[in-house]
Amino acid sequence: MHKLLMVIRREYLERVRKRSFWFGTLLLPLLMVGLVVVQLFLVDLETGKQGKVALVDATGKLSSIFESKLAEEKTKDGKPTFLVEVAPVAGSLEETRRRLEPRVLSGEFLGIVTVGENLDSDSNFRFYARNVGNITAQKAIQGALKAAVVGLRLEKSHLNVGPEELKKLLAPVEMESFEVKARGEAKKRGFDEAYFGTFAFVMVLYMSLLLYGVAVMRGILEEKSNRIMEVLLGSLTPDQLMSGKILGIGLVGLTQVAIYAASAGLLRLYVGLASLQAGWTGALDAISFTTMGYFFTFFLLGYFLYTSLFAAVGAVCNSEQEAQNLQTPLVMCLVIPMVMTFFFVAHPDSPYAVVASLIPLFAPMLMFMRIMVLTPPFWQIALSILLLFLTIYLFFRGVARIFRIGVLMYGKRPTVPEILKWARG
Amino acid sequence: MESAVSLHSLVKTFGQHRAVDGISLEIPRGIIFGLIGPNGAGKTTTIRMILDIFRPDSGEVKVFGMPAGDQVKDRVGYLPEERGLYRKTKVLEMLAYQGSLRGASPSAARQEASDWLDRLELAEWKGRKVEDLSKGMQQKVQFIGAILGKPELLILDEPFSGLDPVNQDVFKDLMLDLNRKGASIIFSTHQMDTAEKLCREIALLNKGQIVLGGTLSQIKSRFGKNSVMVEFDGDGSFLQGLPGVARVDDYGQYREVRLLNGADPQALLRAAVERVTVRRFEIMEPTLHNIFIEQVGGHVAHA
């Protein structure tokens, strides 16, 4: 036990002490946090500030509904976002606007809304601003204007409608998507968000499995090519060496994934407080305790499954070039679920998806993917985990045998049938 | 007292090849024991079975009376023929790791490794990476790695191969010192002269079998004092034809002549003086090398 711990200790410290580890580990979360913080910052700038809008209205009848409608938009501290200044038309609409423009440039006005006399003509409604890229503000202003104009039109067509009724008539029809979960909780989520969130997780899973599988393989190849293997085997059993390596590097992976998860969790907390736009929260909604639990479960199972195979490749090869060929099928097994993410997110309950997600080599990624999008029946999850455990057990036994023979073999790489013969013992 | 190592009818085959073919051997405690033989004789395979790196197909290995295995490994230091270090690791950390694998706590292993580095004049290299060291320094570090944890048994596989003369002496002195302090040492070599200088007992291996074993003095006395060393100027080809001569080994500077039992060395001297200028003539025990050649036949390449 002491020796196993010593191997784990070395493998862990050796990697965690490297600068490249921290670089890789912190860069991704920092990038994500940075992106979100910048977004928040920008949104904060917008929502925190009041803006004045000049209304140049040739009809002279729009201001009251326009103002009351715009007053519904509030900043974070509850003040109205927009103040409206009704500018009297002096001369033509054009001239009035020109007179006001310096005040836009000076920043006093967020923008100028001009409305011509003829409500039915084209290009009758215009918005002049320094920054026309502010979609949120424009949407609000356009909405208010629309309400005011429709009200005026109704009035002109002699349908007598009061402001309250008008509001009801104009209430927007917006469709929200809800995801049906087995446990009865319904979550608001669209396909894009589901796909984005799931893909992000599966990507992290794929990268970690590949990265750490290859790390184990490289470690073994290094010990072989540096001729250090036999020095170690003087003190260790091959099983101790192999499991120490797999566990040590696994802990490194776990550390990294935990850092990712923690930063995602913090991000979510922060975003939750700041109530960000739907796209972001939707993607981050994926991070619940249940999904994190499943993520770690499938990460670990996938890790043990794949590293044992990568370890076998390392044990029977003498160089990375040699290992390249043998590792290709393993990488393929990891890539297939990645490529099919789109299909599986769209049809998570199709028979193909069900069967594929039970195959142990694909299960870590595919079953997790399905859990992310629809929560499959519990027996399917349990079955895939059980099958994974069984496969890992069988792989470990076989790979330990291959390892014992392979690590001290130099020279010609054994053929695949030979390797399989070793594995059967 | 229990033997340090006892092997009983050990067999190990690889495919069709019988690498070790029925070896039985008792290696007493406290001595330097030589496992000698040409390349491919089965020395390394035997050593690997002693260390439980290979499992024998049949037969039995006992180290200090216990079956080979995990507990035994902590009492044995091993320097394999194929030896290396983690190139990117710092010297002290490398050794501390090796020490900790033999049961020590990381801090204790570190301390011991540090002491050894001081002793072998590598103190200033502790914090450097292994790859920065010269080959000779790396060899010292490897040797320290094998003797960490005060092993009761030290197994050295071809310890002198590839060493410069300075390091050869360092290693030899260390071996003798450790042996005096009580460690049993087994080392394998194909250099007969090294074995002859260092070993109390030897086993000669060829083709997976022991062809000769025992203390050096026993072995030599069994072959009698019937070798002659002649150094001379002139053409020495006549020696082979003289009566009573079994074989002649030409070493360039001198020749070693093995005589048949009962042949008179003085007759040889007389014959030689008639033909060449003799500079040196010495009656001696046969060298291990010659004994070995005689035992396994001349078809083994000169080692």
Coordinates of N, CA, C and O in Angstrom, one line a residue, chain A residues 2-3 6-7 9-11 14 17 222-223 226-228 230-237 240 245 408 410, chain B residues 48 51 53-54 70 73-74 78 80 82-87 89 93-94 97-98 100-104 106:
Chain A
H2 N 1.9 1.2 0.8 CA 2.8 2.3 0.9 C 3.4 2.6 -0.5 O 3.5 3.8 -0.9
K3 N 3.8 1.5 -1.2 CA 4.5 1.7 -2.5 C 3.5 2.3 -3.5 O 3.8 3.2 -4.2
M6 N 3.2 5.8 -2.9 CA 4.4 6.6 -3.4 C 4.3 6.8 -4.9 O 4.7 7.8 -5.4
V7 N 3.9 5.7 -5.6 CA 3.8 5.9 -7.1 C 2.7 6.9 -7.4 O 3.0 7.8 -8.2
R9 N 1.7 9.4 -5.6 CA 2.3 10.7 -5.2 C 3.2 11.2 -6.2 O 3.1 12.4 -6.6
R10 N 4.1 10.4 -6.7 CA 5.0 10.9 -7.7 C 4.3 11.3 -9.0 O 4.5 12.4 -9.5
E11 N 3.5 10.4 -9.5 CA 2.8 10.7 -10.8 C 1.9 12.0 -10.6 O 1.9 12.8 -11.6
E14 N 4.5 15.2 -10.0 CA 5.3 15.4 -11.2 C 4.5 16.2 -12.2 O 5.0 17.1 -12.8
R17 N 3.0 19.9 -10.6 CA 4.0 20.9 -10.4 C 4.4 21.6 -11.7 O 5.0 22.6 -11.7
E222 N 7.8 6.4 -21.7 CA 9.0 7.1 -21.3 C 9.8 6.1 -20.4 O 11.0 6.0 -20.5
E223 N 9.1 5.4 -19.5 CA 9.8 4.5 -18.6 C 10.5 3.4 -19.3 O 11.6 2.9 -18.9
N226 N 13.5 5.1 -21.4 CA 14.6 5.6 -20.6 C 15.2 4.4 -19.8 O 16.0 4.6 -18.9
R227 N 14.7 3.3 -20.1 CA 15.2 2.1 -19.4 C 15.1 2.2 -17.9 O 15.9 1.7 -17.1
I228 N 14.0 2.8 -17.4 CA 13.8 2.9 -16.0 C 12.9 1.9 -15.5 O 12.7 1.6 -14.3
E230 N 12.8 -1.4 -15.5 CA 13.3 -2.5 -14.6 C 13.8 -2.1 -13.3 O 13.7 -2.8 -12.3
V231 N 14.3 -0.8 -13.3 CA 14.8 -0.3 -12.0 C 13.5 -0.2 -11.0 O 13.6 -0.6 -9.9
L232 N 12.4 0.2 -11.6 CA 11.2 0.4 -10.8 C 10.7 -1.0 -10.4 O 10.2 -1.2 -9.3
L233 N 10.8 -1.9 -11.3 CA 10.2 -3.3 -11.0 C 11.1 -4.0 -10.0 O 10.7 -5.0 -9.5
G234 N 12.3 -3.5 -9.8 CA 13.1 -4.1 -8.7 C 12.4 -3.9 -7.3 O 12.6 -4.6 -6.4
S235 N 11.6 -2.8 -7.2 CA 11.0 -2.5 -6.0 C 9.5 -2.7 -6.0 O 8.8 -2.8 -5.0
L236 N 8.9 -2.6 -7.2 CA 7.4 -2.6 -7.3 C 7.0 -3.9 -8.1 O 7.7 -4.4 -8.9
T237 N 5.7 -4.3 -7.9 CA 5.2 -5.3 -8.8 C 4.6 -4.5 -10.0 O 4.3 -3.3 -9.9
Q240 N 1.4 -2.8 -9.1 CA 1.5 -1.6 -8.3 C 1.9 -0.4 -9.2 O 1.3 0.7 -9.1
K245 N 0.2 4.4 -11.5 CA 0.2 5.4 -12.6 C -1.2 5.8 -13.0 O -1.4 7.0 -13.1
L408 N 8.9 -5.3 -20.2 CA 10.3 -5.7 -20.3 C 10.7 -6.2 -21.6 O 11.8 -6.7 -21.8
Y410 N 11.7 -5.5 -25.3 CA 12.2 -4.5 -26.2 C 12.3 -5.2 -27.6 O 12.2 -6.4 -27.7
Chain B
R48 N 16.1 -11.9 -12.6 CA 14.7 -11.4 -12.6 C 13.8 -12.3 -11.9 O 12.8 -11.9 -11.3
L51 N 14.1 -11.7 -8.2 CA 13.4 -10.5 -7.8 C 11.9 -10.5 -8.1 O 11.2 -9.5 -7.9
I53 N 10.4 -10.5 -10.8 CA 10.0 -9.7 -12.0 C 9.5 -10.7 -13.0 O 8.5 -10.5 -13.7
F54 N 10.1 -11.9 -13.1 CA 9.6 -13.0 -13.9 C 9.2 -14.1 -12.9 O 9.8 -14.3 -11.9
D70 N 6.8 -9.5 -2.7 CA 6.7 -8.1 -2.4 C 7.6 -7.8 -1.1 O 8.3 -6.8 -1.1
K73 N 11.3 -7.7 -1.7 CA 11.8 -6.6 -2.5 C 12.4 -5.5 -1.6 O 13.3 -4.8 -2.0
D74 N 11.8 -5.3 -0.4 CA 12.3 -4.2 0.4 C 13.7 -4.4 1.0 O 14.4 -3.5 1.4
Y78 N 18.6 -3.4 -6.2 CA 18.7 -4.0 -7.5 C 19.2 -3.0 -8.5 O 18.6 -1.9 -8.7
P80 N 19.7 -3.0 -12.4 CA 19.6 -3.9 -13.6 C 20.6 -3.5 -14.6 O 21.2 -2.4 -14.5
E82 N 19.8 -3.0 -17.7 CA 19.1 -1.9 -18.4 C 18.7 -0.9 -17.4 O 17.7 -1.1 -16.7
R83 N 19.5 0.1 -17.1 CA 19.1 1.1 -16.1 C 19.0 2.5 -16.6 O 19.8 2.9 -17.5
G84 N 18.1 3.2 -16.0 CA 17.9 4.6 -16.5 C 17.3 5.4 -15.4 O 17.0 4.9 -14.3
L85 N 17.0 6.6 -15.7 CA 16.5 7.6 -14.8 C 15.4 8.4 -15.5 O 15.4 8.5 -16.7
Y86 N 14.5 9.0 -14.7 CA 13.6 10.0 -15.3 C 14.4 11.2 -15.7 O 15.0 11.9 -14.8
R87 N 14.5 11.5 -17.0 CA 15.4 12.6 -17.5 C 15.0 13.9 -17.0 O 15.8 14.8 -16.7
T89 N 13.5 14.8 -14.2 CA 13.3 14.9 -12.8 C 14.6 15.3 -12.1 O 15.7 15.1 -12.6
E93 N 15.1 14.3 -6.2 CA 13.8 13.8 -6.2 C 13.7 12.4 -6.8 O 13.0 11.5 -6.3
M94 N 14.5 12.2 -7.8 CA 14.6 10.8 -8.4 C 15.0 9.8 -7.4 O 14.3 8.8 -7.2
Y97 N 12.4 9.2 -4.6 CA 11.4 8.4 -5.1 C 11.8 6.9 -5.0 O 11.1 6.1 -4.4
Q98 N 13.0 6.6 -5.5 CA 13.4 5.2 -5.4 C 13.5 4.7 -4.0 O 13.2 3.6 -3.7
S100 N 11.8 5.8 -1.5 CA 10.4 5.6 -0.9 C 9.8 4.3 -1.4 O 8.9 3.7 -0.8
L101 N 10.2 3.9 -2.6 CA 9.6 2.6 -3.2 C 10.1 1.4 -2.4 O 9.6 0.3 -2.5
R102 N 11.2 1.6 -1.6 CA 11.7 0.5 -0.8 C 11.2 0.6 0.6 O 11.8 0.0 1.5
G103 N 10.2 1.4 0.8 CA 9.5 1.3 2.1 C 9.7 2.5 3.0 O 9.1 2.7 4.0
A104 N 10.7 3.4 2.6 CA 10.9 4.6 3.5 C 9.9 5.6 3.3 O 9.2 5.7 2.3
P106 N 8.8 9.5 2.5 CA 9.4 10.4 1.5 C 10.5 11.2 2.2 O 11.6 11.4 1.6

